């Protein structure tokens, strides 16, 4: 039962960060990037979290495989 309020709080914080990101990009900040961590693991993936929140070794690997191309793209643009 605690998961729903915590998830709601997390989404509120994410939305605040996303609004800041959009405003900063609109103001011309070329060095600020946003990667939504929830997009790294699609809903329904099983066996990637110990307790539904904290990744297992397989979960970290899964996320890293999806995060690496995004980071490479950001770094290639800025080099």
Short mmCIF file of C-alpha atoms in Angstrom, two decimals:
data_model
loop_
_atom_site.label_atom_id
_atom_site.label_comp_id
_atom_site.label_asym_id
_atom_site.label_seq_id
_atom_site.Cartn_x
_atom_site.Cartn_y
_atom_site.Cartn_z
CA UNK A 1 0.00 0.00 0.00
CA UNK A 2 2.98 2.31 0.53
CA UNK A 3 4.10 1.85 -3.09
CA UNK A 4 1.31 4.00 -4.57
CA UNK A 5 2.05 7.17 -2.52
CA UNK A 6 5.79 6.72 -3.05
CA UNK A 7 5.30 6.23 -6.79
CA UNK A 8 3.08 9.31 -6.91
CA UNK A 9 5.72 11.34 -5.05
CA UNK A 10 8.41 10.10 -7.42
CA UNK A 11 6.32 11.07 -10.45
CA UNK A 12 5.73 14.56 -9.02
CA UNK A 13 9.48 15.01 -8.53
CA UNK A 14 10.16 13.71 -12.05
CA UNK A 15 7.66 16.16 -13.49
CA UNK A 16 9.33 19.05 -11.66
CA UNK A 17 12.72 18.06 -13.08
CA UNK A 18 11.24 17.64 -16.54
CA UNK A 19 9.67 21.12 -16.41
CA UNK A 20 13.03 22.58 -15.36
CA UNK A 21 14.71 20.72 -18.22
CA UNK A 22 12.20 21.99 -20.80
CA UNK A 23 12.58 25.57 -19.54
CA UNK A 24 16.39 25.38 -19.57
CA UNK A 25 16.45 23.92 -23.08
CA UNK A 26 14.03 26.61 -24.26
CA UNK A 27 16.39 29.20 -22.75
CA UNK A 28 19.18 27.76 -24.89
CA UNK A 29 21.16 25.50 -22.54
CA UNK A 30 22.87 23.07 -24.93
CA UNK A 31 24.59 21.08 -22.19
CA UNK A 32 21.58 19.89 -20.25
CA UNK A 33 20.16 16.48 -21.13
CA UNK A 34 17.32 14.43 -19.73
CA UNK A 35 17.04 10.67 -19.77
CA UNK A 36 13.94 9.24 -18.16
CA UNK A 37 15.14 6.34 -16.05
CA UNK A 38 11.75 4.66 -16.18
CA UNK A 39 12.13 4.33 -19.92
CA UNK A 40 15.20 2.17 -19.38
CA UNK A 41 13.11 -0.70 -18.04
CA UNK A 42 9.73 -1.20 -19.67
CA UNK A 43 6.79 -2.22 -17.49
CA UNK A 44 6.38 -5.94 -17.04
CA UNK A 45 10.07 -6.85 -17.00
CA UNK A 46 10.53 -9.48 -14.33
CA UNK A 47 13.62 -10.65 -12.53
CA UNK A 48 15.39 -7.30 -12.85
CA UNK A 49 14.59 -6.00 -9.36
CA UNK A 50 15.14 -7.44 -5.93
CA UNK A 51 12.07 -5.81 -4.46
CA UNK A 52 10.39 -3.98 -7.32
CA UNK A 53 12.64 -0.93 -6.83
CA UNK A 54 16.28 -1.94 -6.44
CA UNK A 55 17.90 -3.58 -9.48
CA UNK A 56 19.56 -6.97 -9.43
CA UNK A 57 22.85 -7.46 -11.26
CA UNK A 58 20.79 -8.41 -14.31
CA UNK A 59 18.71 -5.26 -13.83
CA UNK A 60 21.77 -3.01 -13.75
CA UNK A 61 23.11 -4.70 -16.88
CA UNK A 62 19.73 -4.33 -18.61
CA UNK A 63 19.60 -0.60 -17.80
CA UNK A 64 23.24 -0.02 -18.74
CA UNK A 65 22.68 -1.58 -22.17
CA UNK A 66 19.89 0.92 -22.80
CA UNK A 67 21.60 3.89 -21.21
CA UNK A 68 24.96 3.51 -22.98
CA UNK A 69 23.72 4.42 -26.51
CA UNK A 70 21.98 7.52 -25.17
CA UNK A 71 25.12 8.64 -23.35
CA UNK A 72 27.26 7.93 -26.42
CA UNK A 73 24.95 10.09 -28.52
CA UNK A 74 25.12 12.96 -26.00
CA UNK A 75 28.91 12.76 -25.71
CA UNK A 76 29.42 12.55 -29.46
CA UNK A 77 27.46 15.75 -29.97
CA UNK A 78 29.43 17.61 -27.31
CA UNK A 79 32.92 16.46 -28.33
#
